[in-house]
Amino acid sequence: MRDSDRTRPAGRAMARNLFEQVRFHYFRISPFARRAIHVGVLVVALGLGIVLGWSLLSTLLYTVLLLSFAALAMRFPRGAATVLVVFGWMLLVLALVGPLNQPPTLLTLLFLGAAAGGLAHLIRWVPPWATTLLALLPGAILTAAAGFELLPAVVALWGSYGMAAIALAYRFTKAREVRAVMAAQQHQPIRARGRDQAPQRPPGPSGPHEPAAPPPISVEEALAELEGMIGLAPVKEQVRSIAASIEASRLRAEAGYTTEPPMRHFVFVGPPGTGKTSVARTLAKIFYAFGLLETPYVVEAQRADLVGEFLGATAIKTNELINRALGGVLFIDEAYALINSGDGQPDRFGAEAVQTLLKRAEDDRERLIIILAGYEKEMSSFLASNPGLSSRFSTRVRFPTYSPEELLSITEVVQARRGDTLAPDARPLLLARYEDVHRRGIVDELGNARFVRSLVEAAAQARDVRVVSAGGTPTREDLVTTTAADVAKAFEEITARFRGYQETPSLEEALADLDRMAGLEPVKRQVRAITAQLRVARMREEQGLPVQTQMRHFVFAGPPGTGKTTVARIVGRIFAALGLLARPDVVEAQRADLVGQHLGATAIKTNELVDRALGGVLFIDEAYSLINSGYTGGDAFGAEAVQTLLKRAEDDRDRLVIILAGYEREMDRFLATNPGLASRFNQRIAFPSYSPAELARIAELLAERSGDRFDEQARQDLAEVFAWVCAEGLIDGLGNGRFARSLFERAALRRDVRLAAGEGTATPAELTTITSEDVRAAVEELAGR
């Protein structure tokens, strides 16, 4: 290639880069949004035409033509440039030949423009718009001469066709020269490699098992395979923009610009079962169809395929894996597992694999694409562990969770491949079940499309058992039709393995349990207000209305024994019933469950506790003990636990509710130690001390649950005892509801001792009645402790 071909004015290069940026952002807009923009432009143009008095028909025609040309320029820039050249030719012909009143000549010359543009697009490796311009330029001069009556029209006509043919022949010869030069520059020897996925040729002269040549694949076929996937709209848009940038790079090379092969490495992030491996295979085919890869094959690997059993063996194993993948794509799933810091010690084996991978990613970047895949949060931490990872793997593709409708479509596709069908009543049932797991936020943990495959297989098994158990000879429809009962049975079997799924109560049940608690009227009002706020936010979200971010972390402040743990469990059930948590489970913890024995271990211990609570509620009692001000120089261990807890409270806010509980005054001091605590835990529920009547009601409820009762005199004694301890200000120190429980249990014990010491057989009434004597004996025991 000549040096003059490599040098271009800076203005042209800047304009080209600007145009490519516009194209990139254009294809990042969803197709629906693009159509909406076009309709908006059309409406604005018609409105402007009405205001300015333009012809509405002309305004509509011109606006549609301009929008069509803009869409053509974004999708096919070469074609748009050629259209401009042909349009200019037509205007010239109409302006110069029209006045001569020679319709045959006019139509023939107009046809020349379309023919030259079409033939120019068949000549590859040179810009077609430039070929079209070169073919029509002599004809333009001759046509102008004929228009000014300097030449006969017939001479201008045949001269234009002749000069166009010569120009096209010249450009065809030029294209072959450019192609030969580029092939010589980019030629690389291709080594034969064994590949797990490669089909085998039959035995022949070259050897018994020589790998077969990859099948021919066009870019359109590869992109059509991508479009055939269900869902994944943002992924498809991003892959299409990648394909557009590859095409733009190829066009720049054809135009004579010096370009590097647009190879890159990728990071695929998203939950399991969202098609990351399938998209990796399609991406390999796209790069292969563009001629950037030697094969369209993907080598799939995990940590065990890269890491050896001793230092030094890891580099060998990683290099061997990369050698197998050369010329294609290396797909490493759960790539964050390469750096395993679970025991608090550096992972030298994983670090060796990463270093080897980084070196080969740079050295073989023109012959290899590496894709790292995994969960988004873990992949972000993994990429941050080494600066080379984030710089070499800068293209991130995010895979969204499948919607219930997409899961249903995947189900129908999987069933069709098996030759099965869904009964009419099974489809709405299945959609309702998918909406339920999606609402609870557990579809990612179930595995998205993997969950669908498991469900289809389990439903087919349930159908087979049902058909065989029915006896007789089943029809063909019976053998392939999955009913609603089959789907329900399979769904229950699979979700039963998922912790807490079946136990999730309804919202009415959770609120009824709250109402049955004795006392706590201000707490009940606040919990109901929070519930109403969450329900309205959910309804707004379902109708597409803006929703203000809801706080999901709470502070329960109050004396001991006032029902904080019980209300925390009810809050967990409310969030689960509303689909805001996957499970109603509550993990209870204290300082010892978060703080380790040395710096660094605390973060690991706290993260493990939070991981255990994910999907439910983490309840930390006496949370103020996390910051122990009695330590000289501050509590570094507690501060580390608080920092870790704050980060997880923000990162996992959609999958976790954290409740900090303790005495009100101590909790105030604790929240003041860190601004992040006060901002993230700004929902406070104050638990008041129980009144004497509420304490008596608690004791009676406990007796009812145990099948016991207090007689009239015993109830009066209870009221007197509770009134005295409350008046003396002793109830908080005694533990409020815990004191009522202890008093009941002691009184029941004294009754049993009394009855066992008596003569004869006690009646059922005596066995279940707690008397005044029993209550007084229990009070004396508790007072004497």
Short mmCIF file of N, CA and C in Angstrom, two decimals, residues 342 590-598 600-612 640-641 644 648:
data_model
loop_
_atom_site.label_atom_id
_atom_site.label_comp_id
_atom_site.label_asym_id
_atom_site.label_seq_id
_atom_site.Cartn_x
_atom_site.Cartn_y
_atom_site.Cartn_z
N GLY A 342 -10.92 -17.34 50.10
CA GLY A 342 -11.85 -17.71 51.15
C GLY A 342 -11.21 -17.99 52.48
N GLN A 590 -25.25 -11.69 66.96
CA GLN A 590 -24.71 -10.72 67.91
C GLN A 590 -23.27 -10.42 67.52
N ARG A 591 -22.59 -9.63 68.32
CA ARG A 591 -21.23 -9.21 68.00
C ARG A 591 -20.31 -10.40 67.69
N ALA A 592 -20.40 -11.45 68.49
CA ALA A 592 -19.50 -12.60 68.32
C ALA A 592 -19.68 -13.27 66.97
N ASP A 593 -20.84 -13.10 66.33
CA ASP A 593 -21.08 -13.73 65.03
C ASP A 593 -20.50 -12.91 63.88
N LEU A 594 -20.10 -11.68 64.14
CA LEU A 594 -19.55 -10.81 63.09
C LEU A 594 -18.07 -10.54 63.25
N VAL A 595 -17.58 -10.46 64.47
CA VAL A 595 -16.21 -10.03 64.73
C VAL A 595 -15.29 -11.23 64.83
N GLY A 596 -14.17 -11.17 64.09
CA GLY A 596 -13.18 -12.24 64.11
C GLY A 596 -12.14 -12.02 65.18
N GLN A 597 -11.15 -12.92 65.20
CA GLN A 597 -10.11 -12.86 66.23
C GLN A 597 -8.90 -12.05 65.78
N HIS A 598 -8.85 -11.67 64.50
CA HIS A 598 -7.75 -10.84 64.02
C HIS A 598 -8.26 -10.00 62.85
N GLY A 600 -8.96 -8.57 59.36
CA GLY A 600 -9.09 -9.30 58.10
C GLY A 600 -10.08 -10.44 58.25
N ALA A 601 -10.02 -11.13 59.40
CA ALA A 601 -10.96 -12.23 59.61
C ALA A 601 -12.37 -11.71 59.87
N THR A 602 -12.48 -10.49 60.41
CA THR A 602 -13.81 -9.93 60.70
C THR A 602 -14.61 -9.72 59.42
N ALA A 603 -13.96 -9.17 58.39
CA ALA A 603 -14.67 -8.95 57.12
C ALA A 603 -15.15 -10.28 56.54
N ILE A 604 -14.31 -11.30 56.62
CA ILE A 604 -14.70 -12.62 56.09
C ILE A 604 -15.88 -13.17 56.89
N LYS A 605 -15.80 -13.06 58.21
CA LYS A 605 -16.87 -13.59 59.06
C LYS A 605 -18.18 -12.85 58.84
N THR A 606 -18.10 -11.52 58.74
CA THR A 606 -19.31 -10.73 58.50
C THR A 606 -19.92 -11.04 57.14
N ASN A 607 -19.07 -11.16 56.11
CA ASN A 607 -19.58 -11.49 54.78
C ASN A 607 -20.23 -12.87 54.75
N GLU A 608 -19.66 -13.82 55.45
CA GLU A 608 -20.26 -15.16 55.49
C GLU A 608 -21.63 -15.11 56.17
N LEU A 609 -21.74 -14.31 57.24
CA LEU A 609 -23.03 -14.18 57.92
C LEU A 609 -24.06 -13.54 57.00
N VAL A 610 -23.67 -12.49 56.30
CA VAL A 610 -24.60 -11.82 55.38
C VAL A 610 -25.00 -12.76 54.25
N ASP A 611 -24.04 -13.52 53.73
CA ASP A 611 -24.36 -14.48 52.67
C ASP A 611 -25.39 -15.50 53.15
N ARG A 612 -25.27 -15.90 54.42
CA ARG A 612 -26.22 -16.86 54.97
C ARG A 612 -27.61 -16.27 55.08
N GLU A 640 -14.38 -2.58 61.62
CA GLU A 640 -14.28 -3.37 60.38
C GLU A 640 -15.60 -4.09 60.10
N ALA A 641 -16.23 -4.62 61.15
CA ALA A 641 -17.52 -5.29 60.97
C ALA A 641 -18.58 -4.30 60.49
N THR A 644 -17.99 -3.38 56.78
CA THR A 644 -18.41 -4.48 55.91
C THR A 644 -19.92 -4.58 55.85
N ARG A 648 -22.38 -4.18 52.46
CA ARG A 648 -23.32 -5.22 52.03
C ARG A 648 -24.77 -4.72 52.13
#
